[in-house]
CSV table of C-alpha atoms in Angstrom, one decimal:
chain,number,residue,atom,x,y,z
A,1,MET,CA,7.4,-12.6,-24.5
A,2,ALA,CA,4.9,-10.6,-26.4
A,3,LEU,CA,1.2,-9.9,-26.4
A,4,ASN,CA,-0.9,-10.0,-29.5
A,5,MET,CA,-2.2,-6.7,-28.3
A,6,THR,CA,-1.6,-4.5,-25.2
A,7,LYS,CA,-3.5,-5.8,-22.3
A,8,LYS,CA,-3.9,-3.9,-19.1
A,9,TYR,CA,-3.9,-5.0,-15.5
A,10,HIS,CA,-5.2,-3.4,-12.3
A,11,ILE,CA,-4.1,-4.5,-8.8
A,12,VAL,CA,-6.1,-3.9,-5.6
A,13,THR,CA,-4.2,-4.5,-2.3
A,14,PHE,CA,-5.6,-5.0,1.1
A,15,GLY,CA,-3.6,-5.5,4.3
A,16,CYS,CA,-0.1,-5.1,5.6
A,17,GLN,CA,3.3,-4.1,4.1
A,18,MET,CA,3.9,-7.7,3.2
A,19,ASN,CA,0.8,-7.7,1.0
A,20,LYS,CA,2.0,-4.4,-0.6
A,21,ASN,CA,5.3,-6.0,-1.4
A,22,ASP,CA,3.6,-9.0,-2.8
A,23,SER,CA,1.6,-6.7,-5.1
A,24,GLU,CA,4.8,-5.1,-6.2
A,25,ARG,CA,6.1,-8.5,-7.3
A,26,ALA,CA,2.8,-9.3,-9.0
A,27,GLY,CA,3.0,-6.0,-10.9
A,28,ALA,CA,6.6,-6.7,-12.0
A,29,LEU,CA,5.6,-10.2,-13.2
A,30,LEU,CA,2.6,-8.9,-15.2
A,31,THR,CA,4.7,-6.1,-16.7
A,32,SER,CA,7.3,-8.7,-17.8
A,33,LEU,CA,4.5,-10.4,-19.8
A,34,GLY,CA,4.1,-7.2,-21.8
A,35,MET,CA,1.0,-6.0,-19.9
A,36,LYS,CA,0.6,-2.3,-18.8
A,37,GLU,CA,-0.8,-1.1,-15.5
A,38,THR,CA,-4.0,0.9,-15.3
A,39,THR,CA,-5.3,2.7,-12.2
A,40,VAL,CA,-8.9,2.4,-13.5
A,41,LEU,CA,-10.5,-0.9,-12.7
A,42,GLU,CA,-13.0,-0.6,-15.6
A,43,LYS,CA,-10.2,-0.3,-18.2
A,44,ALA,CA,-8.4,-3.5,-17.0
A,45,ASP,CA,-8.3,-6.8,-18.9
A,46,LEU,CA,-7.0,-8.5,-15.7
A,47,VAL,CA,-8.0,-7.5,-12.2
A,48,LEU,CA,-5.8,-9.0,-9.4
A,49,VAL,CA,-7.0,-8.6,-5.8
A,50,ASN,CA,-4.4,-9.2,-3.1
A,51,THR,CA,-6.5,-10.1,-0.1
A,52,CYS,CA,-6.1,-9.8,3.7
A,53,SER,CA,-7.7,-12.2,6.2
A,54,VAL,CA,-6.6,-10.6,9.5
A,55,ARG,CA,-10.1,-9.2,10.1
A,56,GLN,CA,-13.5,-9.9,8.7
A,57,MET,CA,-13.8,-6.3,7.4
A,58,ALA,CA,-10.9,-7.0,5.0
A,59,GLU,CA,-12.6,-10.1,3.6
A,60,ASP,CA,-15.9,-8.2,3.2
A,61,ARG,CA,-14.1,-5.6,1.0
A,62,THR,CA,-13.0,-8.4,-1.3
A,63,SER,CA,-16.6,-9.6,-1.5
A,64,GLY,CA,-17.6,-6.0,-2.5
A,65,ILE,CA,-15.1,-6.0,-5.4
A,66,ASN,CA,-16.5,-9.4,-6.5
A,67,ARG,CA,-19.9,-7.7,-7.0
A,68,LYS,CA,-18.3,-5.0,-9.2
A,69,ILE,CA,-16.5,-7.7,-11.2
A,70,LEU,CA,-19.7,-9.6,-11.9
A,71,LYS,CA,-21.2,-6.5,-13.4
A,72,LEU,CA,-18.1,-5.7,-15.4
A,73,LYS,CA,-17.9,-9.2,-16.9
A,74,ASN,CA,-21.2,-8.7,-18.5
A,75,GLN,CA,-19.6,-5.9,-20.5
A,76,LYS,CA,-16.2,-7.5,-20.9
A,77,PRO,CA,-16.5,-11.3,-21.1
A,78,GLU,CA,-12.8,-11.7,-21.6
A,79,LEU,CA,-11.9,-10.0,-18.3
A,80,VAL,CA,-9.8,-12.2,-16.0
A,81,PHE,CA,-10.4,-11.8,-12.3
A,82,ALA,CA,-7.6,-13.2,-10.1
A,83,VAL,CA,-7.6,-13.4,-6.3
A,84,THR,CA,-4.5,-14.1,-4.3
A,85,GLY,CA,-3.1,-13.3,-0.8
A,86,CYS,CA,-4.3,-14.5,2.6
A,87,MET,CA,-7.9,-15.6,1.7
A,88,PRO,CA,-6.9,-18.3,-0.8
A,89,GLY,CA,-4.0,-19.2,1.4
A,90,ARG,CA,-6.2,-20.2,4.3
A,91,ASP,CA,-9.1,-21.6,2.3
A,92,GLN,CA,-8.7,-25.2,3.3
A,93,ASP,CA,-12.2,-26.4,2.5
A,94,GLY,CA,-13.2,-24.2,-0.4
A,95,ARG,CA,-15.8,-22.1,1.6
A,96,LEU,CA,-14.0,-18.8,0.9
A,97,ARG,CA,-13.7,-19.6,-2.8
A,98,LYS,CA,-17.4,-20.0,-3.0
A,99,LYS,CA,-17.8,-16.4,-1.7
A,100,ILE,CA,-16.1,-15.0,-4.8
A,101,PRO,CA,-17.8,-16.8,-7.7
A,102,SER,CA,-16.5,-14.4,-10.3
A,103,ALA,CA,-12.9,-15.3,-9.7
A,104,ASP,CA,-11.2,-17.1,-12.6
A,105,LEU,CA,-8.0,-17.7,-10.5
A,106,PHE,CA,-7.8,-18.2,-6.7
A,107,PHE,CA,-4.4,-18.9,-5.4
A,108,PRO,CA,-2.0,-18.3,-2.4
A,109,ILE,CA,0.7,-15.7,-3.0
A,110,ILE,CA,3.4,-18.3,-2.8
A,111,ASP,CA,2.1,-19.7,-6.1
A,112,LEU,CA,2.5,-16.3,-7.9
A,113,PRO,CA,5.3,-17.7,-10.2
A,114,ARG,CA,2.7,-19.9,-11.8
A,115,LEU,CA,0.5,-17.0,-12.9
A,116,PRO,CA,1.9,-16.7,-16.4
A,117,VAL,CA,1.1,-20.3,-17.1
A,118,TRP,CA,-2.4,-20.0,-15.8
A,119,LEU,CA,-3.0,-16.8,-17.9
A,120,ARG,CA,-1.7,-18.6,-21.0
A,121,GLU,CA,-4.2,-21.4,-20.4
A,122,LEU,CA,-7.1,-19.1,-19.7
A,123,ARG,CA,-6.4,-16.6,-22.6
A,124,PRO,CA,-4.1,-18.3,-25.1
A,125,GLY,CA,-5.0,-15.6,-27.7
A,126,TRP,CA,-3.4,-13.0,-25.6
A,127,PHE,CA,0.2,-14.2,-26.1
A,128,LYS,CA,2.3,-15.0,-29.2
A,129,ILE,CA,4.7,-17.3,-27.5
A,130,ASN,CA,4.8,-20.0,-24.7
A,131,PHE,CA,6.4,-19.3,-21.4
A,132,GLU,CA,7.2,-21.2,-18.2
A,133,GLU,CA,7.0,-20.5,-14.5
A,134,VAL,CA,9.6,-18.0,-13.1
A,135,GLY,CA,11.0,-20.0,-10.2
A,136,GLU,CA,10.9,-19.0,-6.5
A,137,TYR,CA,8.4,-16.3,-5.4
A,138,TRP,CA,11.1,-13.9,-4.1
A,139,ASN,CA,13.1,-14.2,-7.3
A,140,ILE,CA,10.6,-11.8,-8.9
A,141,ASP,CA,12.0,-8.3,-8.7
A,142,PRO,CA,9.3,-6.0,-7.3
A,143,LYS,CA,7.9,-3.2,-9.4
A,144,ARG,CA,8.1,-0.5,-6.8
A,145,ASP,CA,5.8,2.6,-6.7
A,146,LEU,CA,8.5,4.7,-5.0
A,147,ASP,CA,12.2,4.5,-6.1
A,148,TYR,CA,13.4,5.8,-2.7
A,149,LYS,CA,11.6,3.2,-0.6
A,150,ALA,CA,12.1,-0.6,-0.9
A,151,SER,CA,10.4,-3.4,1.1
A,152,ILE,CA,12.7,-6.4,1.1
A,153,THR,CA,11.1,-9.8,1.9
A,154,ILE,CA,13.6,-11.9,4.0
A,155,GLN,CA,11.1,-14.5,5.2
A,156,ILE,CA,7.7,-15.9,4.4
A,157,GLY,CA,5.3,-18.0,6.6
A,158,CYS,CA,5.2,-18.5,10.3
A,159,ASN,CA,5.5,-21.5,12.7
A,160,ASN,CA,4.2,-19.8,15.8
A,161,PHE,CA,0.4,-20.4,15.5
A,162,CYS,CA,-0.8,-17.6,17.8
A,163,SER,CA,-4.3,-18.8,18.6
A,164,TYR,CA,-6.0,-15.8,17.0
A,165,CYS,CA,-3.9,-15.6,13.8
A,166,VAL,CA,-4.5,-16.9,10.3
A,167,VAL,CA,-1.0,-16.3,9.0
A,168,PRO,CA,0.4,-19.8,9.3
A,169,TYR,CA,-2.7,-21.1,7.4
A,170,ALA,CA,-2.6,-18.3,4.9
A,171,ARG,CA,1.1,-18.2,4.2
A,172,GLY,CA,2.4,-21.6,5.3
A,173,ARG,CA,5.3,-22.5,7.4
A,174,GLU,CA,8.3,-20.3,7.9
A,175,LYS,CA,10.8,-20.2,5.1
A,176,ASN,CA,13.9,-18.0,5.1
A,177,ARG,CA,15.5,-16.4,2.1
A,178,PRO,CA,19.2,-16.8,1.4
A,179,ILE,CA,21.3,-13.9,2.8
A,180,LYS,CA,23.1,-13.7,-0.5
A,181,GLU,CA,19.9,-12.9,-2.4
A,182,ILE,CA,18.8,-10.4,0.2
A,183,LEU,CA,22.0,-8.4,0.0
A,184,VAL,CA,22.0,-8.5,-3.8
A,185,GLU,CA,18.4,-7.0,-3.9
A,186,ILE,CA,19.3,-4.3,-1.3
A,187,LYS,CA,22.5,-3.3,-3.1
A,188,LYS,CA,20.5,-3.0,-6.3
A,189,ALA,CA,17.9,-0.9,-4.6
A,190,VAL,CA,20.4,1.4,-2.9
A,191,LYS,CA,22.3,1.8,-6.3
A,192,ASN,CA,18.9,2.9,-7.8
A,193,GLY,CA,18.4,5.6,-5.1
A,194,THR,CA,16.6,3.9,-2.3
A,195,LYS,CA,16.7,5.8,0.9
A,196,GLU,CA,14.7,3.5,3.2
A,197,ILE,CA,15.0,-0.3,3.4
A,198,THR,CA,12.2,-2.1,5.2
A,199,LEU,CA,12.8,-5.8,6.0
A,200,LEU,CA,9.7,-7.9,5.9
A,201,GLY,CA,8.9,-11.2,7.6
A,202,GLN,CA,6.0,-12.6,9.6
A,203,VAL,CA,8.5,-13.2,12.4
A,204,VAL,CA,11.3,-11.1,11.0
A,205,ASN,CA,13.7,-11.4,13.9
A,206,ASN,CA,13.6,-15.2,13.8
A,207,TYR,CA,15.4,-15.1,10.5
A,208,ARG,CA,17.7,-18.1,10.1
A,209,ALA,CA,20.1,-17.8,7.1
A,210,PRO,CA,20.1,-21.0,5.0
A,211,ASP,CA,23.5,-19.9,3.7
A,212,PRO,CA,25.5,-18.7,6.7
A,213,GLU,CA,28.7,-19.2,4.8
A,214,ASN,CA,27.9,-15.9,3.0
A,215,TYR,CA,28.2,-13.8,6.2
A,216,ASN,CA,31.2,-11.6,6.2
A,217,LYS,CA,34.0,-13.3,8.1
A,218,LYS,CA,34.4,-10.1,10.2
A,219,ASN,CA,30.7,-10.1,11.2
A,220,PRO,CA,30.8,-9.7,15.0
A,221,PHE,CA,27.3,-11.0,15.3
A,222,TYR,CA,27.9,-14.4,13.7
A,223,PRO,CA,31.5,-15.7,14.1
A,224,PRO,CA,32.4,-19.1,12.7
A,225,LEU,CA,31.9,-21.3,15.8
A,226,SER,CA,30.7,-24.8,16.4
A,227,LYS,CA,27.0,-25.7,16.0
A,228,THR,CA,26.3,-25.6,19.7
A,229,GLU,CA,28.1,-22.2,20.1
A,230,LYS,CA,26.3,-20.7,17.1
A,231,LEU,CA,23.1,-20.9,19.1
A,232,LYS,CA,24.4,-18.1,21.3
A,233,TYR,CA,24.6,-15.8,18.3
A,234,SER,CA,21.9,-14.0,16.3
A,235,ASP,CA,21.3,-14.6,12.6
A,236,PHE,CA,19.0,-11.5,12.4
A,237,GLY,CA,21.5,-9.3,14.2
A,238,ALA,CA,24.2,-10.5,11.8
A,239,LEU,CA,21.9,-9.7,8.8
A,240,LEU,CA,21.4,-6.2,10.2
A,241,TRP,CA,25.2,-5.7,10.5
A,242,GLU,CA,25.7,-6.9,6.9
A,243,ILE,CA,23.1,-4.4,5.6
A,244,ASN,CA,24.5,-1.6,7.7
A,245,ASN,CA,27.9,-2.1,6.0
A,246,ILE,CA,26.4,-1.6,2.5
A,247,PRO,CA,27.7,1.8,1.2
A,248,GLY,CA,25.1,4.4,0.7
A,249,ASP,CA,22.9,7.0,2.3
A,250,PHE,CA,19.9,5.0,3.5
A,251,ARG,CA,18.1,3.9,6.7
A,252,ILE,CA,16.8,0.5,7.8
A,253,PHE,CA,13.5,-0.5,9.4
A,254,TYR,CA,12.0,-3.9,9.9
A,255,THR,CA,8.6,-5.4,10.8
A,256,ALA,CA,7.4,-7.3,12.7
A,257,PRO,CA,9.6,-8.9,15.3
A,258,ASP,CA,8.4,-11.3,18.0
A,259,PRO,CA,9.4,-10.5,21.6
A,260,GLN,CA,10.3,-14.1,22.3
A,261,TYR,CA,13.1,-14.1,19.7
A,262,PHE,CA,14.8,-10.9,20.8
A,263,ASP,CA,18.3,-11.5,22.0
A,264,ASP,CA,21.2,-9.3,23.2
A,265,TYR,CA,22.7,-9.2,19.8
A,266,GLN,CA,19.5,-7.9,18.2
A,267,ILE,CA,19.2,-5.3,20.9
A,268,LYS,CA,22.8,-4.2,20.3
A,269,ALA,CA,22.1,-4.1,16.5
A,270,LEU,CA,19.5,-1.4,17.1
A,271,SER,CA,22.3,1.1,17.7
A,272,LEU,CA,24.0,0.4,14.4
A,273,PRO,CA,24.4,3.6,12.4
A,274,LYS,CA,21.8,3.1,9.6
A,275,MET,CA,19.0,1.8,11.8
A,276,VAL,CA,15.9,4.0,12.3
A,277,ASN,CA,15.4,5.2,15.9
A,278,TYR,CA,12.2,3.3,16.1
A,279,LEU,CA,11.1,-0.3,16.9
A,280,HIS,CA,7.7,-1.8,16.4
A,281,LEU,CA,7.3,-4.5,19.0
A,282,PRO,CA,3.9,-6.2,19.2
A,283,VAL,CA,2.7,-7.2,22.7
A,284,GLN,CA,-1.0,-8.0,21.9
A,285,ALA,CA,-2.0,-8.1,25.6
A,286,GLY,CA,-0.7,-7.3,29.1
A,287,ASP,CA,-2.1,-10.2,31.1
A,288,ASP,CA,-0.3,-13.5,31.5
A,289,GLU,CA,-3.4,-15.7,31.2
A,290,ILE,CA,-4.5,-13.9,28.1
A,291,LEU,CA,-1.0,-14.1,26.6
A,292,LYS,CA,-1.1,-17.8,27.2
A,293,LYS,CA,-4.5,-18.2,25.6
A,294,MET,CA,-3.1,-16.3,22.6
A,295,ASN,CA,-0.1,-18.7,22.5
A,296,ARG,CA,2.3,-15.7,22.8
A,297,LYS,CA,5.4,-17.3,24.3
A,298,TYR,CA,6.4,-14.6,26.8
A,299,THR,CA,5.0,-13.1,30.0
A,300,ARG,CA,4.2,-9.5,30.8
A,301,GLU,CA,7.2,-9.2,33.0
A,302,GLU,CA,9.5,-10.6,30.2
A,303,PHE,CA,8.1,-8.0,27.8
A,304,ILE,CA,8.5,-5.1,30.2
A,305,ASN,CA,12.1,-6.1,31.0
A,306,LEU,CA,12.8,-6.4,27.2
A,307,VAL,CA,11.6,-2.9,26.7
A,308,LYS,CA,13.8,-1.7,29.6
A,309,LYS,CA,16.9,-3.4,28.1
A,310,ILE,CA,16.2,-1.9,24.7
A,311,ARG,CA,15.9,1.6,26.1
A,312,ALA,CA,19.1,1.1,28.1
A,313,GLU,CA,20.9,0.3,24.9
A,314,VAL,CA,19.2,3.1,22.8
A,315,PRO,CA,17.9,5.7,25.3
A,316,GLY,CA,16.1,7.8,22.8
A,317,ILE,CA,14.4,5.1,20.7
A,318,ALA,CA,10.7,5.3,20.0
A,319,ILE,CA,8.8,2.1,20.5
A,320,GLY,CA,5.4,1.2,19.0
A,321,THR,CA,3.2,-1.9,19.6
A,322,ASP,CA,0.1,-3.8,18.6
A,323,ILE,CA,-2.7,-4.6,21.1
A,324,ILE,CA,-5.8,-6.7,20.7
A,325,VAL,CA,-8.7,-5.8,23.1
A,326,GLY,CA,-11.6,-8.1,24.0
A,327,PHE,CA,-9.9,-11.4,23.3
A,328,CYS,CA,-11.9,-14.5,24.4
A,329,SER,CA,-12.9,-14.3,28.0
A,330,GLU,CA,-10.7,-11.3,28.8
A,331,ASN,CA,-12.3,-9.7,31.9
A,332,LYS,CA,-12.0,-6.1,33.1
A,333,LYS,CA,-9.2,-6.9,35.5
A,334,GLN,CA,-7.1,-8.6,32.8
A,335,PHE,CA,-7.7,-5.6,30.5
A,336,GLU,CA,-6.4,-3.3,33.3
A,337,GLN,CA,-3.2,-5.3,33.3
A,338,THR,CA,-2.8,-4.3,29.6
A,339,VAL,CA,-3.4,-0.7,30.5
A,340,ASP,CA,-0.8,-1.0,33.3
A,341,LEU,CA,1.7,-2.5,30.9
A,342,TYR,CA,1.1,0.2,28.4
A,343,LYS,CA,1.9,2.9,31.0
A,344,GLN,CA,5.0,1.1,32.2
A,345,CYS,CA,6.3,0.7,28.6
A,346,ASP,CA,5.3,4.2,27.7
A,347,PHE,CA,4.8,3.4,24.1
A,348,ASP,CA,5.2,6.1,21.4
A,349,ILE,CA,2.3,4.7,19.4
A,350,ALA,CA,0.0,1.6,19.4
A,351,TYR,CA,-2.1,0.0,16.7
A,352,LEU,CA,-5.2,-1.1,18.5
A,353,ALA,CA,-7.7,-3.7,17.3
A,354,MET,CA,-10.8,-5.3,18.7
A,355,TYR,CA,-10.6,-9.0,18.6
A,356,SER,CA,-12.2,-10.5,15.5
A,357,GLN,CA,-12.7,-14.3,15.4
A,358,ARG,CA,-11.2,-15.9,12.3
A,359,SER,CA,-12.4,-19.2,11.1
A,360,GLY,CA,-9.9,-22.0,11.2
A,361,THR,CA,-7.8,-20.6,14.0
A,362,VAL,CA,-7.3,-22.3,17.3
A,363,ALA,CA,-9.1,-19.5,19.1
A,364,ALA,CA,-12.2,-20.0,16.9
A,365,LYS,CA,-12.2,-23.8,17.7
A,366,ILE,CA,-11.6,-23.8,21.4
A,367,TYR,CA,-12.6,-20.4,22.8
A,368,LYS,CA,-15.8,-18.4,22.9
A,369,ASP,CA,-15.8,-14.8,21.5
A,370,ASP,CA,-17.7,-13.7,24.6
A,371,VAL,CA,-16.7,-10.1,25.2
A,372,GLU,CA,-19.5,-7.8,24.1
A,373,ILE,CA,-18.8,-5.4,21.2
A,374,THR,CA,-19.8,-2.4,23.4
A,375,GLU,CA,-17.2,-3.5,25.9
A,376,LYS,CA,-14.6,-4.0,23.2
A,377,LYS,CA,-15.2,-0.5,22.0
A,378,ARG,CA,-15.0,0.9,25.5
A,379,ARG,CA,-11.6,-0.8,26.0
A,380,TRP,CA,-10.4,0.4,22.7
A,381,ARG,CA,-11.3,3.9,23.6
A,382,VAL,CA,-9.5,3.7,27.0
A,383,LEU,CA,-6.3,2.7,25.3
A,384,GLN,CA,-6.8,5.2,22.4
A,385,ASP,CA,-7.2,8.1,24.9
A,386,LEU,CA,-4.1,6.9,26.9
A,387,MET,CA,-2.1,6.7,23.7
A,388,GLU,CA,-3.1,10.2,22.6
A,389,GLU,CA,-2.2,11.6,26.1
A,390,ILE,CA,1.3,9.9,26.0
A,391,VAL,CA,2.0,10.8,22.4
A,392,LEU,CA,1.3,14.5,23.0
A,393,ARG,CA,3.5,14.4,26.1
A,394,LYS,CA,6.4,12.6,24.5
A,395,ASN,CA,6.3,14.8,21.3
A,396,GLN,CA,7.2,17.8,23.4
A,397,LYS,CA,10.7,16.6,23.8
A,398,TYR,CA,11.3,17.3,20.1
A,399,LEU,CA,10.7,21.0,20.5
A,400,GLY,CA,13.9,22.9,19.6
A,401,GLN,CA,15.5,19.7,18.4
A,402,THR,CA,16.7,18.9,14.8
A,403,VAL,CA,15.4,15.7,13.2
A,404,GLU,CA,16.2,14.1,9.9
A,405,VAL,CA,13.1,13.6,7.7
A,406,LEU,CA,12.6,11.5,4.6
A,407,VAL,CA,10.2,13.5,2.6
A,408,ASP,CA,7.2,11.6,1.2
A,409,GLU,CA,4.8,14.3,0.0
A,410,PHE,CA,4.7,17.9,-1.2
A,411,LYS,CA,1.4,19.8,-1.3
A,412,ASP,CA,0.6,23.5,-1.2
A,413,GLY,CA,4.2,24.5,-0.4
A,414,VAL,CA,4.4,22.0,2.5
A,415,CYS,CA,6.7,18.9,2.7
A,416,THR,CA,5.6,15.9,4.8
A,417,GLY,CA,7.7,12.9,5.9
A,418,ASN,CA,8.8,10.7,8.8
A,419,SER,CA,11.7,11.3,11.1
A,420,ASN,CA,14.0,8.5,12.1
A,421,GLU,CA,11.6,8.0,15.1
A,422,MET,CA,8.8,7.5,12.6
A,423,LYS,CA,7.2,10.8,13.7
A,424,MET,CA,5.3,12.7,11.0
A,425,VAL,CA,7.0,16.0,10.3
A,426,GLN,CA,5.9,19.0,8.2
A,427,PHE,CA,7.9,22.0,7.0
A,428,LEU,CA,7.9,24.5,4.1
A,429,GLY,CA,9.8,23.1,1.1
A,430,ASN,CA,9.5,22.2,-2.5
A,431,LYS,CA,8.7,19.2,-4.7
A,432,LYS,CA,12.3,18.3,-5.4
A,433,MET,CA,12.7,17.3,-1.8
A,434,ILE,CA,10.5,14.2,-2.2
A,435,GLY,CA,12.6,11.1,-1.6
A,436,GLN,CA,15.4,13.1,0.1
A,437,PHE,CA,16.6,13.4,3.7
A,438,VAL,CA,16.1,16.9,5.0
A,439,LYS,CA,17.1,18.3,8.5
A,440,VAL,CA,14.3,20.1,10.2
A,441,LYS,CA,14.2,22.0,13.5
A,442,ILE,CA,11.0,21.3,15.4
A,443,ASN,CA,9.1,24.4,16.5
A,444,PHE,CA,5.6,23.0,17.2
A,445,ALA,CA,4.5,19.6,18.5
A,446,GLU,CA,1.0,18.2,18.2
A,447,LYS,CA,-0.3,14.6,18.9
A,448,TRP,CA,0.2,13.2,15.4
A,449,ILE,CA,2.5,15.7,13.8
A,450,LEU,CA,5.6,17.8,14.4
A,451,LYS,CA,6.1,21.1,12.5
A,452,GLY,CA,9.3,22.9,11.9
A,453,GLU,CA,11.7,24.7,9.6
A,454,ARG,CA,14.3,23.3,7.2
A,455,ILE,CA,17.9,23.6,8.4
A,456,LEU,CA,20.4,24.3,5.7
A,457,ASP,CA,23.6,22.3,5.7
């Protein structure tokens, strides 16, 4: 299709890796319409904001852009402002839509394939020919910013309904992508030079292949058994085996698994040769009563035992987590249970958040957000200090060791990238190393960074 004149688009992305991948698909779709990307908002004919609703702060940032767009529309009346992502997805009663009055389009990301039709209706003078929707959301090939990194969506939506979470409302029910399509996209990415594959799903390790007949007959994680026997085997573990057997020099990461769905086959898959030596395993809280209120379907003991089993299978694996402090009615004793769990699991890193009530969730309807903000901040600081202490201690084991680093950045003679344990590493190098694996001997270990020297092959 062709434009009557070159129109420019600008995409603003808030939120997680899933949102970033969604924006890559949006960019690819807009480029296919003949539009060109601009990094300057004021030069755009179309501004698309991909929103996040996990915390109030993220929604407030979208409101801030709305104010900019209102001013910009006075200068450019033809400007199209589109809002997608989690906010439209969870806007059941139209209240969120009213907060962004300048939006011409307001739609959940799953409806992205309809964007070309809507643009044609809004600005018919922009296009010379008619066009139709492009089919399924994940049939849109992403327009990736980095050739050497590829996020691959294998699943959208969620059926878990954790009481604090907006995802099932924002992204709908769980839907799994055919394994055949997943493998085709990964093979294409690897052929184009991708060095790191990140599998994305809201409950990524609960992946259930809609086309299991496309598993390799030799796949040890998913043999052709009866329907009752199949329940003993792991779709996700089988998918990891399939990806590991794709030829090429690349590594595999995934986010974010749910502890309740981890099985022995997934644990075994962590030791497959192309897996990163890191697992991000959200726990959210360390007290059974709070976990039950959150509708997290495991106990603290089950989580701790899972971590032990994982470390028994892969002794040197680095493990990270997510924790929410100050959830509804969480008392000091319950918080200390979280501190104790943190110490027992000896996490390499944690992403800490203070509970933020989200409208429409179960927690907002039936629980009271009654932990004072000063107490939430105190608890956050306790865990932050604990994390920094543990990270500094654990990083010392890398002294004198050689790690493999995927280089992301070069500045002032220094290369920066992540090791297979997702530890940030710096060393003297050159710009040509960006997007390449480099072996580095670690000579210095700080809290958040390891420093070393390149080892020549």
